[in-house]
PDB file of C-alpha atoms and ligand atoms in Angstrom:
ATOM      1  CA  UNK I   1       5.087 -12.825  10.527  1.00  0.00           C
ATOM      2  CA  UNK I   2       4.856 -10.084  13.228  1.00  0.00           C
ATOM      3  CA  UNK I   3       1.495  -7.990  13.664  1.00  0.00           C
ATOM      4  CA  UNK I   4       1.159  -5.100  11.200  1.00  0.00           C
ATOM      5  CA  UNK I   5      -0.779  -2.429  12.706  1.00  0.00           C
ATOM      6  CA  UNK I   6      -3.929  -1.658  10.238  1.00  0.00           C
ATOM      7  CA  UNK I   7      -7.248   0.038  11.249  1.00  0.00           C
ATOM      8  CA  UNK I   8     -10.752   1.292  10.176  1.00  0.00           C
ATOM      9  CA  UNK I   9     -10.228   5.098   9.457  1.00  0.00           C
ATOM     10  CA  UNK I  10     -12.542   8.110  10.702  1.00  0.00           C
ATOM     11  CA  UNK I  11     -14.469  10.057   8.044  1.00  0.00           C
ATOM     12  CA  UNK I  12     -12.881  13.265   9.010  1.00  0.00           C
ATOM     13  CA  UNK I  13     -11.124  15.602   6.386  1.00  0.00           C
ATOM     14  CA  UNK I  14      -8.442  16.725   8.591  1.00  0.00           C
ATOM     15  CA  UNK I  15      -4.686  16.312   7.570  1.00  0.00           C
ATOM     16  CA  UNK I  16      -4.442  12.865   5.975  1.00  0.00           C
ATOM     17  CA  UNK I  17      -0.943  12.597   7.320  1.00  0.00           C
ATOM     18  CA  UNK I  18      -2.805  12.588  11.076  1.00  0.00           C
ATOM     19  CA  UNK I  19      -3.496   8.467  12.033  1.00  0.00           C
ATOM     20  CA  UNK I  20      -7.260   8.959  11.681  1.00  0.00           C
ATOM     21  CA  UNK I  21      -8.598   6.414  14.109  1.00  0.00           C
ATOM     22  CA  UNK I  22     -12.072   5.867  14.848  1.00  0.00           C
ATOM     23  CA  UNK I  23     -13.470   6.620  18.414  1.00  0.00           C
ATOM     24  CA  UNK I  24     -12.945   3.939  19.914  1.00  0.00           C
ATOM     25  CA  UNK I  25     -10.326   2.433  17.506  1.00  0.00           C
ATOM     26  CA  UNK I  26     -11.300  -0.119  15.699  1.00  0.00           C
ATOM     27  CA  UNK I  27      -8.201  -2.678  14.396  1.00  0.00           C
ATOM     28  CA  UNK I  28      -7.963  -4.480  11.505  1.00  0.00           C
ATOM     29  CA  UNK I  29      -6.510  -7.928  11.951  1.00  0.00           C
ATOM     30  CA  UNK I  30      -4.056  -9.724   9.512  1.00  0.00           C
ATOM     31  CA  UNK I  31      -6.453 -12.179   8.251  1.00  0.00           C
ATOM     32  CA  UNK I  32      -8.972  -9.476   7.431  1.00  0.00           C
ATOM     33  CA  UNK I  33      -6.082  -8.074   5.117  1.00  0.00           C
ATOM     34  CA  UNK I  34      -5.208 -11.463   3.629  1.00  0.00           C
ATOM     35  CA  UNK I  35      -8.750 -12.001   2.516  1.00  0.00           C
ATOM     36  CA  UNK I  36      -8.516  -8.363   0.591  1.00  0.00           C
ATOM     37  CA  UNK I  37      -5.514 -10.203  -1.322  1.00  0.00           C
ATOM     38  CA  UNK I  38      -2.597  -8.145   0.998  1.00  0.00           C
ATOM     39  CA  UNK I  39       0.263  -9.961   1.947  1.00  0.00           C
ATOM     40  CA  UNK I  40       2.718  -8.680   4.484  1.00  0.00           C
ATOM     41  CA  UNK I  41       6.459  -9.762   5.887  1.00  0.00           C
ATOM     42  CA  UNK I  42       8.716  -8.328   8.558  1.00  0.00           C
ATOM     43  CA  UNK I  43      12.164  -8.299   7.233  1.00  0.00           C
ATOM     44  CA  UNK I  44      15.328  -7.203   8.950  1.00  0.00           C
ATOM     45  CA  UNK I  45      15.929  -3.755   7.150  1.00  0.00           C
ATOM     46  CA  UNK I  46      19.358  -3.421   8.278  1.00  0.00           C
ATOM     47  CA  UNK I  47      20.474  -6.083   6.160  1.00  0.00           C
ATOM     48  CA  UNK I  48      18.477  -5.686   3.314  1.00  0.00           C
ATOM     49  CA  UNK I  49      21.637  -5.975   1.046  1.00  0.00           C
ATOM     50  CA  UNK I  50      22.161  -9.236   2.064  1.00  0.00           C
ATOM     51  CA  UNK I  51      18.867 -10.726   3.206  1.00  0.00           C
ATOM     52  CA  UNK I  52      18.391 -14.380   2.355  1.00  0.00           C
ATOM     53  CA  UNK I  53      14.575 -13.980   3.233  1.00  0.00           C
ATOM     54  CA  UNK I  54      13.930 -10.934   0.899  1.00  0.00           C
ATOM     55  CA  UNK I  55      15.745 -12.942  -1.652  1.00  0.00           C
ATOM     56  CA  UNK I  56      13.857 -16.214  -1.320  1.00  0.00           C
ATOM     57  CA  UNK I  57      10.677 -13.504  -1.591  1.00  0.00           C
ATOM     58  CA  UNK I  58      11.864 -11.841  -4.597  1.00  0.00           C
ATOM     59  CA  UNK I  59      13.077 -15.386  -6.461  1.00  0.00           C
ATOM     60  CA  UNK I  60       9.736 -17.293  -5.907  1.00  0.00           C
ATOM     61  CA  UNK I  61       7.634 -14.201  -6.727  1.00  0.00           C
ATOM     62  CA  UNK I  62       9.625 -13.245  -9.627  1.00  0.00           C
ATOM     63  CA  UNK I  63      10.748  -9.598  -8.464  1.00  0.00           C
ATOM     64  CA  UNK I  64      13.931  -9.091 -10.577  1.00  0.00           C
ATOM     65  CA  UNK I  65      13.234  -5.186 -10.823  1.00  0.00           C
ATOM     66  CA  UNK I  66      14.418  -3.424  -7.802  1.00  0.00           C
ATOM     67  CA  UNK I  67      15.214   0.462  -6.642  1.00  0.00           C
ATOM     68  CA  UNK I  68      14.939   2.753  -3.899  1.00  0.00           C
ATOM     69  CA  UNK I  69      12.718   5.817  -2.927  1.00  0.00           C
ATOM     70  CA  UNK I  70      13.421   8.456  -0.493  1.00  0.00           C
ATOM     71  CA  UNK I  71      10.388  10.071   0.062  1.00  0.00           C
ATOM     72  CA  UNK I  72      10.688  13.520   1.906  1.00  0.00           C
ATOM     73  CA  UNK I  73      10.278  17.354   0.818  1.00  0.00           C
ATOM     74  CA  UNK I  74      13.960  18.204   0.565  1.00  0.00           C
ATOM     75  CA  UNK I  75      15.111  15.175  -1.541  1.00  0.00           C
ATOM     76  CA  UNK I  76      11.827  14.791  -4.562  1.00  0.00           C
ATOM     77  CA  UNK I  77      11.095  16.934  -7.156  1.00  0.00           C
ATOM     78  CA  UNK I  78       7.507  18.217  -7.104  1.00  0.00           C
ATOM     79  CA  UNK I  79       6.996  16.698  -3.560  1.00  0.00           C
ATOM     80  CA  UNK I  80       3.666  18.387  -3.209  1.00  0.00           C
ATOM     81  CA  UNK I  81       2.191  16.998  -6.616  1.00  0.00           C
ATOM     82  CA  UNK I  82       3.585  13.219  -6.243  1.00  0.00           C
ATOM     83  CA  UNK I  83       2.265  13.046  -2.611  1.00  0.00           C
ATOM     84  CA  UNK I  84      -1.236  14.315  -3.662  1.00  0.00           C
ATOM     85  CA  UNK I  85      -1.370  11.680  -6.709  1.00  0.00           C
ATOM     86  CA  UNK I  86      -0.145   8.634  -4.235  1.00  0.00           C
ATOM     87  CA  UNK I  87      -3.091  10.045  -2.063  1.00  0.00           C
ATOM     88  CA  UNK I  88      -5.646   9.807  -4.982  1.00  0.00           C
ATOM     89  CA  UNK I  89      -7.356   6.312  -4.862  1.00  0.00           C
ATOM     90  CA  UNK I  90      -6.431   4.157  -7.935  1.00  0.00           C
ATOM     91  CA  UNK I  91      -5.386   0.881  -8.755  1.00  0.00           C
ATOM     92  CA  UNK I  92      -2.613  -0.731 -11.123  1.00  0.00           C
ATOM     93  CA  UNK I  93      -2.696  -3.019 -13.747  1.00  0.00           C
ATOM     94  CA  UNK I  94       0.310  -5.108 -11.613  1.00  0.00           C
ATOM     95  CA  UNK I  95       1.158  -5.897  -7.434  1.00  0.00           C
ATOM     96  CA  UNK I  96       2.432  -3.069  -6.277  1.00  0.00           C
ATOM     97  CA  UNK I  97       5.526  -4.372  -3.461  1.00  0.00           C
ATOM     98  CA  UNK I  98       7.099  -1.811  -1.318  1.00  0.00           C
ATOM     99  CA  UNK I  99       9.563  -2.786   1.690  1.00  0.00           C
ATOM    100  CA  UNK I 100      10.177   0.230   4.190  1.00  0.00           C
ATOM    101  CA  UNK I 101      13.743   0.407   4.938  1.00  0.00           C
ATOM    102  CA  UNK I 102      13.356   3.592   6.829  1.00  0.00           C
ATOM    103  CA  UNK I 103      10.729   5.956   8.174  1.00  0.00           C
ATOM    104  CA  UNK I 104       7.162   5.160   8.273  1.00  0.00           C
ATOM    105  CA  UNK I 105       3.766   5.873   6.043  1.00  0.00           C
ATOM    106  CA  UNK I 106      -0.001   4.957   5.436  1.00  0.00           C
ATOM    107  CA  UNK I 107      -1.256   2.823   2.779  1.00  0.00           C
ATOM    108  CA  UNK I 108      -5.193   2.768   2.980  1.00  0.00           C
ATOM    109  CA  UNK I 109      -6.724   0.190   0.991  1.00  0.00           C
ATOM    110  CA  UNK I 110     -10.716  -0.088   0.549  1.00  0.00           C
ATOM    111  CA  UNK I 111     -12.598  -3.235   2.288  1.00  0.00           C
ATOM    112  CA  UNK I 112     -15.606  -5.348   0.792  1.00  0.00           C
ATOM    113  CA  UNK I 113     -18.067  -2.660   2.259  1.00  0.00           C
ATOM    114  CA  UNK I 114     -16.038   0.372   0.832  1.00  0.00           C
ATOM    115  CA  UNK I 115     -14.234   1.459   4.194  1.00  0.00           C
ATOM    116  CA  UNK I 116     -11.052   2.650   4.237  1.00  0.00           C
ATOM    117  CA  UNK I 117      -8.257   0.492   6.102  1.00  0.00           C
ATOM    118  CA  UNK I 118      -5.177   2.441   6.671  1.00  0.00           C
ATOM    119  CA  UNK I 119      -1.937   0.161   7.322  1.00  0.00           C
ATOM    120  CA  UNK I 120       0.560   1.857   8.956  1.00  0.00           C
ATOM    121  CA  UNK I 121       4.016   0.550   7.404  1.00  0.00           C
ATOM    122  CA  UNK I 122       7.490   0.929   9.002  1.00  0.00           C
ATOM    123  CA  UNK I 123      10.978   0.166   8.998  1.00  0.00           C
ATOM    124  CA  UNK I 124      10.832  -3.835   8.124  1.00  0.00           C
ATOM    125  CA  UNK I 125       7.694  -4.005   6.829  1.00  0.00           C
ATOM    126  CA  UNK I 126       7.443  -5.575   3.287  1.00  0.00           C
ATOM    127  CA  UNK I 127       4.043  -5.321   1.743  1.00  0.00           C
ATOM    128  CA  UNK I 128       2.152  -6.743  -1.428  1.00  0.00           C
ATOM    129  CA  UNK I 129      -1.182  -4.820  -2.570  1.00  0.00           C
ATOM    130  CA  UNK I 130      -2.833  -7.251  -5.146  1.00  0.00           C
ATOM    131  CA  UNK I 131      -3.417  -5.703  -8.891  1.00  0.00           C
ATOM    132  CA  UNK I 132      -6.700  -4.195  -8.994  1.00  0.00           C
ATOM    133  CA  UNK I 133      -7.132  -3.013  -5.124  1.00  0.00           C
ATOM    134  CA  UNK I 134      -8.122   0.333  -4.743  1.00  0.00           C
ATOM    135  CA  UNK I 135      -5.318   2.253  -2.430  1.00  0.00           C
ATOM    136  CA  UNK I 136      -3.563   5.475  -1.736  1.00  0.00           C
ATOM    137  CA  UNK I 137      -0.654   6.279   0.164  1.00  0.00           C
ATOM    138  CA  UNK I 138       0.465   9.112   2.006  1.00  0.00           C
ATOM    139  CA  UNK I 139       3.612  10.026   4.820  1.00  0.00           C
ATOM    140  CA  UNK I 140       2.753  10.159   8.357  1.00  0.00           C
ATOM    141  CA  UNK I 141       3.732  13.248  10.365  1.00  0.00           C
ATOM    142  CA  UNK I 142       7.422  11.860  10.798  1.00  0.00           C
ATOM    143  CA  UNK I 143       7.392  13.146   6.798  1.00  0.00           C
ATOM    144  CA  UNK I 144       9.847  10.644   5.845  1.00  0.00           C
ATOM    145  CA  UNK I 145      10.179   7.288   4.420  1.00  0.00           C
ATOM    146  CA  UNK I 146      12.763   5.193   2.501  1.00  0.00           C
ATOM    147  CA  UNK I 147      10.507   2.405   0.129  1.00  0.00           C
ATOM    148  CA  UNK I 148      12.130  -0.230  -1.914  1.00  0.00           C
ATOM    149  CA  UNK I 149      10.179  -0.777  -4.935  1.00  0.00           C
ATOM    150  CA  UNK I 150       9.976  -4.469  -6.409  1.00  0.00           C
ATOM    151  CA  UNK I 151       8.707  -5.476  -9.354  1.00  0.00           C
ATOM    152  CA  UNK I 152       8.246  -8.330 -11.933  1.00  0.00           C
ATOM    153  CA  UNK I 153      10.198  -7.230 -15.149  1.00  0.00           C
ATOM    154  CA  UNK I 154      10.388  -3.673 -16.466  1.00  0.00           C
ATOM    155  CA  UNK I 155       8.620  -1.519 -14.001  1.00  0.00           C
ATOM    156  CA  UNK I 156       5.395  -0.038 -14.913  1.00  0.00           C
ATOM    157  CA  UNK I 157       3.959   2.444 -12.265  1.00  0.00           C
ATOM    158  CA  UNK I 158       0.727   3.658 -13.796  1.00  0.00           C
ATOM    159  CA  UNK I 159      -1.975   4.415 -11.802  1.00  0.00           C
ATOM    160  CA  UNK I 160      -5.516   4.378 -12.874  1.00  0.00           C
ATOM    161  CA  UNK I 161      -7.443   6.673 -10.875  1.00  0.00           C
ATOM    162  CA  UNK I 162     -11.177   5.299  -9.331  1.00  0.00           C
ATOM    163  CA  UNK I 163     -13.435   4.578 -10.824  1.00  0.00           C
ATOM    164  CA  UNK I 164     -12.032   1.348 -12.779  1.00  0.00           C
ATOM    165  CA  UNK I 165     -14.432  -1.164 -12.646  1.00  0.00           C
ATOM    166  CA  UNK I 166     -14.046  -2.169 -16.288  1.00  0.00           C
ATOM    167  CA  UNK I 167     -10.349  -2.429 -15.804  1.00  0.00           C
ATOM    168  CA  UNK I 168      -9.122  -5.855 -16.771  1.00  0.00           C
ATOM    169  CA  UNK I 169      -7.202  -5.465 -13.316  1.00  0.00           C
ATOM    170  CA  UNK I 170     -10.309  -4.549 -11.254  1.00  0.00           C
ATOM    171  CA  UNK I 171     -12.419  -7.487 -13.120  1.00  0.00           C
ATOM    172  CA  UNK I 172      -9.821  -9.890 -11.924  1.00  0.00           C
ATOM    173  CA  UNK I 173      -9.426  -8.843  -8.538  1.00  0.00           C
ATOM    174  CA  UNK I 174     -13.227  -8.973  -7.949  1.00  0.00           C
ATOM    175  CA  UNK I 175     -12.865 -12.327  -9.282  1.00  0.00           C
ATOM    176  CA  UNK I 176      -9.808 -13.288  -7.076  1.00  0.00           C
ATOM    177  CA  UNK I 177     -10.773 -11.473  -3.734  1.00  0.00           C
ATOM    178  CA  UNK I 178     -13.803  -9.640  -3.926  1.00  0.00           C
ATOM    179  CA  UNK I 179     -16.295 -12.393  -4.828  1.00  0.00           C
ATOM    180  CA  UNK I 180     -15.558 -14.831  -1.809  1.00  0.00           C
ATOM    181  CA  UNK I 181     -16.230 -12.084   0.413  1.00  0.00           C
ATOM    182  CA  UNK I 182     -18.960 -10.467  -0.986  1.00  0.00           C
ATOM    183  CA  UNK I 183     -17.479  -7.258  -2.832  1.00  0.00           C
ATOM    184  CA  UNK I 184     -19.928  -5.884  -5.479  1.00  0.00           C
ATOM    185  CA  UNK I 185     -18.667  -4.548  -8.968  1.00  0.00           C
ATOM    186  CA  UNK I 186     -19.913  -1.524  -9.041  1.00  0.00           C
ATOM    187  CA  UNK I 187     -22.490  -0.138 -11.694  1.00  0.00           C
ATOM    188  CA  UNK I 188     -21.694   3.283 -13.485  1.00  0.00           C
TER     189      UNK I 188
HETATM  190  C1  KMT P   1       5.277   5.868  -2.590  1.00  0.00           C
HETATM  191  S1  KMT P   1       4.866   4.406  -2.843  1.00  0.00           S
HETATM  192  C2  KMT P   1       3.223   4.164  -2.610  1.00  0.00           C
HETATM  193  C3  KMT P   1       2.049   5.218  -3.410  1.00  0.00           C
HETATM  194  C4  KMT P   1       1.524   4.672  -4.414  1.00  0.00           C
HETATM  195  O1  KMT P   1       0.084   4.228  -4.173  1.00  0.00           O
HETATM  196  C5  KMT P   1       2.166   4.188  -5.939  1.00  0.00           C
HETATM  197  O2  KMT P   1       3.292   4.439  -5.884  1.00  0.00           O
HETATM  198  O3  KMT P   1       1.272   3.879  -6.658  1.00  0.00           O
HETATM  199 FE1  FE2 P   2      -0.249   2.724  -5.989  1.00  0.00          FE
END
């Protein structure tokens, strides 16, 4: 498992596609990401069509569904709107599994103290966000990413925008990961 670059974000409202490092930089370790339930593998994106390691992950985790998504202004209908939706903080009822085949982008996830952690995904990075984790996504300044999307069974991409403290997936996430690290369920 090669190191994945992740860092705490600054609070500036500049272009989201910029890196948003703090000054000085504050990197986040893979162990910290694992505590939040975020998993990562580094694979060879050039052989994704016949990759035993990828097949093994898919088989052991039951990811029978797969499709490919090319994200750039020229290839996607309603590109601006889609990107806006991706960057709106949300959860899903299921894991979000993405394998970057080309290009790069940012997945942001919340830590236990509700700080944004920015995870920089590049070609070869397969990332799993657990069901119920608050997250969002944006491209970086290269403006291009090609992603494989994996899922167990018929895919459901529904995003539930924050707040979702009563959502069963959120509750389950807090029990599975949040409670161990002192993440509060929010009152509202
Ligand atoms: C473009 S994949 C990442 C965006 C996202 O969070 C989602 O699709 O739910
Ligand atoms: Fe999502």
